[in-house]
PDB file of C-alpha atoms in Angstrom:
ATOM      1  CA  MET A   1       0.052   0.021  -0.041  1.00 44.00           C
ATOM      2  CA  SER A   2       1.369   3.354  -0.993  1.00 51.00           C
ATOM      3  CA  ARG A   3       0.271   6.736   0.306  1.00 68.00           C
ATOM      4  CA  ASN A   4       0.818  10.388   0.081  1.00 79.00           C
ATOM      5  CA  LYS A   5       4.120  11.565   1.493  1.00 85.00           C
ATOM      6  CA  ASN A   6       2.729  13.839   3.902  1.00 87.00           C
ATOM      7  CA  VAL A   7       3.926  13.568   7.496  1.00 91.00           C
ATOM      8  CA  PHE A   8       2.804  16.030  10.290  1.00 88.00           C
ATOM      9  CA  LEU A   9       5.238  17.421  12.814  1.00 90.00           C
ATOM     10  CA  ILE A  10       3.461  18.592  16.064  1.00 87.00           C
ATOM     11  CA  HIS A  11       6.024  20.356  18.455  1.00 85.00           C
ATOM     12  CA  ARG A  12       6.496  23.114  21.008  1.00 81.00           C
ATOM     13  CA  LYS A  13       8.162  26.431  19.905  1.00 79.00           C
ATOM     14  CA  GLY A  14      11.883  25.962  19.795  1.00 79.00           C
ATOM     15  CA  CYS A  15      11.533  22.164  19.940  1.00 83.00           C
ATOM     16  CA  PRO A  16      15.211  20.965  19.989  1.00 83.00           C
ATOM     17  CA  LEU A  17      14.204  17.769  18.098  1.00 89.00           C
ATOM     18  CA  GLN A  18      12.338  19.103  15.182  1.00 91.00           C
ATOM     19  CA  ARG A  19      15.178  19.966  12.805  1.00 93.00           C
ATOM     20  CA  ARG A  20      16.892  16.233  13.051  1.00 93.00           C
ATOM     21  CA  VAL A  21      13.146  14.529  12.670  1.00 95.00           C
ATOM     22  CA  ARG A  22      12.426  17.110   9.739  1.00 95.00           C
ATOM     23  CA  ALA A  23      15.905  16.304   7.972  1.00 94.00           C
ATOM     24  CA  PHE A  24      15.275  12.418   8.365  1.00 94.00           C
ATOM     25  CA  LEU A  25      11.686  12.528   6.740  1.00 94.00           C
ATOM     26  CA  GLU A  26      13.099  14.729   3.839  1.00 94.00           C
ATOM     27  CA  ASP A  27      15.877  12.302   3.189  1.00 92.00           C
ATOM     28  CA  ALA A  28      13.471   9.535   3.271  1.00 92.00           C
ATOM     29  CA  GLY A  29      11.505  11.259   0.576  1.00 91.00           C
ATOM     30  CA  LEU A  30       8.639  12.336   2.588  1.00 92.00           C
ATOM     31  CA  ARG A  31       7.189  16.039   3.098  1.00 89.00           C
ATOM     32  CA  PRO A  32       6.900  16.918   6.761  1.00 91.00           C
ATOM     33  CA  ILE A  33       4.636  19.594   7.452  1.00 86.00           C
ATOM     34  CA  LEU A  34       5.364  21.555  10.434  1.00 82.00           C
ATOM     35  CA  LEU A  35       2.509  22.257  12.985  1.00 71.00           C
ATOM     36  CA  PRO A  36       2.223  24.834  14.355  1.00 60.00           C
ATOM     37  CA  SER A  37       2.733  27.062  11.198  1.00 59.00           C
ATOM     38  CA  LYS A  38       3.433  30.526  10.669  1.00 61.00           C
ATOM     39  CA  GLU A  39       1.016  30.488   7.778  1.00 63.00           C
ATOM     40  CA  HIS A  40      -2.106  30.201   9.906  1.00 63.00           C
ATOM     41  CA  PRO A  41      -1.197  31.384  13.570  1.00 66.00           C
ATOM     42  CA  GLU A  42      -4.977  32.203  14.183  1.00 72.00           C
ATOM     43  CA  GLU A  43      -5.891  28.495  13.986  1.00 71.00           C
ATOM     44  CA  THR A  44      -5.124  25.707  16.765  1.00 72.00           C
ATOM     45  CA  VAL A  45      -3.331  22.519  15.779  1.00 65.00           C
ATOM     46  CA  VAL A  46      -6.415  20.689  16.143  1.00 70.00           C
ATOM     47  CA  GLU A  47      -8.251  23.162  13.701  1.00 76.00           C
ATOM     48  CA  ARG A  48      -5.299  23.164  11.186  1.00 70.00           C
ATOM     49  CA  PHE A  49      -5.308  19.233  11.119  1.00 69.00           C
ATOM     50  CA  GLU A  50      -9.117  19.061  10.723  1.00 72.00           C
ATOM     51  CA  ASN A  51      -8.718  21.596   7.875  1.00 68.00           C
ATOM     52  CA  TYR A  52      -5.598  19.846   6.145  1.00 61.00           C
ATOM     53  CA  ALA A  53      -5.212  16.443   7.149  1.00 61.00           C
ATOM     54  CA  SER A  54      -8.158  14.070   8.032  1.00 60.00           C
ATOM     55  CA  ASN A  55      -6.204  10.983   6.744  1.00 65.00           C
ATOM     56  CA  ALA A  56      -2.802  11.529   7.745  1.00 78.00           C
ATOM     57  CA  TYR A  57       0.450  10.360   9.629  1.00 90.00           C
ATOM     58  CA  VAL A  58       1.365  12.598  12.813  1.00 91.00           C
ATOM     59  CA  ILE A  59       4.546  12.624  14.641  1.00 92.00           C
ATOM     60  CA  VAL A  60       4.363  14.671  17.966  1.00 89.00           C
ATOM     61  CA  LEU A  61       7.641  15.680  19.348  1.00 90.00           C
ATOM     62  CA  LEU A  62       7.375  15.493  22.999  1.00 86.00           C
ATOM     63  CA  THR A  63       9.956  17.541  24.852  1.00 82.00           C
ATOM     64  CA  ALA A  64      10.200  19.199  28.367  1.00 76.00           C
ATOM     65  CA  ALA A  65       8.078  22.212  29.166  1.00 65.00           C
ATOM     66  CA  GLY A  66       9.764  25.304  31.136  1.00 58.00           C
ATOM     67  CA  LYS A  67      13.327  26.319  31.960  1.00 57.00           C
ATOM     68  CA  ASP A  68      13.915  23.225  34.278  1.00 57.00           C
ATOM     69  CA  ARG A  69      14.240  20.859  31.540  1.00 53.00           C
ATOM     70  CA  LYS A  70      15.506  17.964  33.589  1.00 54.00           C
ATOM     71  CA  LEU A  71      13.078  15.065  34.150  1.00 49.00           C
ATOM     72  CA  ALA A  72      10.035  17.774  33.538  1.00 55.00           C
ATOM     73  CA  PRO A  73       7.056  16.263  32.000  1.00 61.00           C
ATOM     74  CA  PRO A  74       6.010  17.544  28.280  1.00 69.00           C
ATOM     75  CA  GLY A  75       3.239  20.344  28.083  1.00 72.00           C
ATOM     76  CA  ALA A  76       0.033  19.279  28.810  1.00 76.00           C
ATOM     77  CA  ASN A  77      -1.065  20.991  25.048  1.00 77.00           C
ATOM     78  CA  LEU A  78       1.293  18.396  23.313  1.00 79.00           C
ATOM     79  CA  LEU A  79      -0.263  15.385  25.564  1.00 79.00           C
ATOM     80  CA  PHE A  80      -3.654  16.760  24.511  1.00 80.00           C
ATOM     81  CA  GLN A  81      -2.833  16.606  20.845  1.00 80.00           C
ATOM     82  CA  LEU A  82      -1.261  13.146  21.182  1.00 81.00           C
ATOM     83  CA  GLY A  83      -4.473  11.600  22.698  1.00 82.00           C
ATOM     84  CA  TYR A  84      -6.706  13.597  20.473  1.00 82.00           C
ATOM     85  CA  LEU A  85      -4.834  12.584  17.351  1.00 82.00           C
ATOM     86  CA  ALA A  86      -4.122   9.200  18.559  1.00 82.00           C
ATOM     87  CA  GLY A  87      -8.292   8.749  18.994  1.00 82.00           C
ATOM     88  CA  ARG A  88      -9.070  10.535  15.819  1.00 83.00           C
ATOM     89  CA  LEU A  89      -6.795   8.488  13.573  1.00 84.00           C
ATOM     90  CA  GLY A  90      -5.820   5.280  15.345  1.00 84.00           C
ATOM     91  CA  ARG A  91      -2.707   4.940  17.194  1.00 79.00           C
ATOM     92  CA  ARG A  92      -0.816   2.992  13.818  1.00 85.00           C
ATOM     93  CA  GLN A  93      -1.210   6.640  12.414  1.00 89.00           C
ATOM     94  CA  VAL A  94       0.561   8.523  15.343  1.00 89.00           C
ATOM     95  CA  THR A  95       3.985   8.196  16.658  1.00 90.00           C
ATOM     96  CA  SER A  96       5.783  10.280  19.245  1.00 89.00           C
ATOM     97  CA  ILE A  97       9.311  11.132  19.615  1.00 91.00           C
ATOM     98  CA  TYR A  98      10.457  12.163  22.799  1.00 87.00           C
ATOM     99  CA  GLU A  99      13.393  13.183  24.705  1.00 84.00           C
ATOM    100  CA  GLU A 100      15.105  10.315  26.837  1.00 75.00           C
ATOM    101  CA  ASP A 101      15.000  11.959  30.136  1.00 74.00           C
ATOM    102  CA  LEU A 102      11.501  13.060  29.905  1.00 76.00           C
ATOM    103  CA  GLN A 103       8.982  11.967  32.246  1.00 72.00           C
ATOM    104  CA  LEU A 104       6.010  10.603  30.217  1.00 73.00           C
ATOM    105  CA  PRO A 105       2.528   9.649  31.841  1.00 67.00           C
ATOM    106  CA  ALA A 106       1.943   5.876  31.971  1.00 68.00           C
ATOM    107  CA  GLU A 107      -1.205   6.426  29.333  1.00 68.00           C
ATOM    108  CA  CYS A 108       1.369   7.186  26.537  1.00 69.00           C
ATOM    109  CA  ASN A 109       2.314   3.519  26.616  1.00 65.00           C
ATOM    110  CA  GLU A 110      -0.753   2.942  24.430  1.00 63.00           C
ATOM    111  CA  VAL A 111       0.562   5.142  21.708  1.00 68.00           C
ATOM    112  CA  LEU A 112       4.038   4.248  19.871  1.00 74.00           C
ATOM    113  CA  CYS A 113       6.420   6.323  21.753  1.00 84.00           C
ATOM    114  CA  ILE A 114      10.178   6.590  20.515  1.00 88.00           C
ATOM    115  CA  PRO A 115      13.108   7.754  22.550  1.00 87.00           C
ATOM    116  CA  MET A 116      15.290  10.217  20.951  1.00 90.00           C
ATOM    117  CA  ASP A 117      18.746   9.005  21.339  1.00 91.00           C
ATOM    118  CA  GLU A 118      22.121  10.173  20.276  1.00 89.00           C
ATOM    119  CA  ILE A 119      23.159   6.717  18.308  1.00 90.00           C
ATOM    120  CA  GLY A 120      20.186   6.730  15.923  1.00 90.00           C
ATOM    121  CA  ILE A 121      18.020   3.761  17.110  1.00 92.00           C
ATOM    122  CA  TRP A 122      15.038   6.155  16.690  1.00 94.00           C
ATOM    123  CA  LYS A 123      15.598   6.316  13.071  1.00 94.00           C
ATOM    124  CA  PHE A 124      15.120   2.549  12.941  1.00 93.00           C
ATOM    125  CA  ALA A 125      11.999   2.551  15.154  1.00 93.00           C
ATOM    126  CA  LEU A 126      10.217   5.360  13.320  1.00 94.00           C
ATOM    127  CA  THR A 127      11.140   3.691   9.980  1.00 94.00           C
ATOM    128  CA  ARG A 128       9.417   0.418  11.056  1.00 92.00           C
ATOM    129  CA  ASP A 129       6.462   2.561  12.222  1.00 92.00           C
ATOM    130  CA  LEU A 130       6.042   4.403   9.101  1.00 93.00           C
ATOM    131  CA  GLU A 131       6.169   1.192   7.180  1.00 92.00           C
ATOM    132  CA  VAL A 132       3.430  -0.230   9.111  1.00 90.00           C
ATOM    133  CA  ALA A 133       1.337   2.663   8.296  1.00 89.00           C
ATOM    134  CA  GLY A 134       1.765   2.080   4.712  1.00 89.00           C
ATOM    135  CA  PHE A 135       4.953   4.234   3.536  1.00 89.00           C
ATOM    136  CA  GLU A 136       7.618   2.806   1.190  1.00 88.00           C
ATOM    137  CA  MET A 137      10.753   3.247   3.234  1.00 88.00           C
ATOM    138  CA  ASP A 138      14.376   2.588   2.422  1.00 83.00           C
ATOM    139  CA  ARG A 139      15.706   0.903   5.787  1.00 81.00           C
ATOM    140  CA  GLN A 140      19.468   2.051   4.607  1.00 80.00           C
ATOM    141  CA  LEU A 141      18.618   5.685   5.383  1.00 76.00           C
ATOM    142  CA  ALA A 142      18.277   4.632   8.975  1.00 72.00           C
ATOM    143  CA  VAL A 143      21.853   3.679   9.294  1.00 69.00           C
TER     144      VAL A 143
END
């Protein structure tokens, strides 16, 4: 099964993971669509998603909120969006990538959650999740 190449990336402003994940998706020939977007700042992420992507794949980048980033939980808005989108699309269409030291609520185990690591194991896990969702992926890109 082949599908369109759009992958929505949801993240907080200044997310340190966004550039790495976006570059990986682009190298894989996919089109990362960043949410939030500067094009429509008045719309919420949920409104933008409903307007532009009813049948999509979404990656939610979970990073610590606030200044004390060590072992802090992610922002409540990102967790809400993760839950909303997993319920709306099904959990095989939503993945989250999170900072390794981040405290995740136990409920996040019901959604695909990948820790961002320095050696790149996250790329293999994301490639697998994208393949399961119907994307044609070159596993060599994860090396």
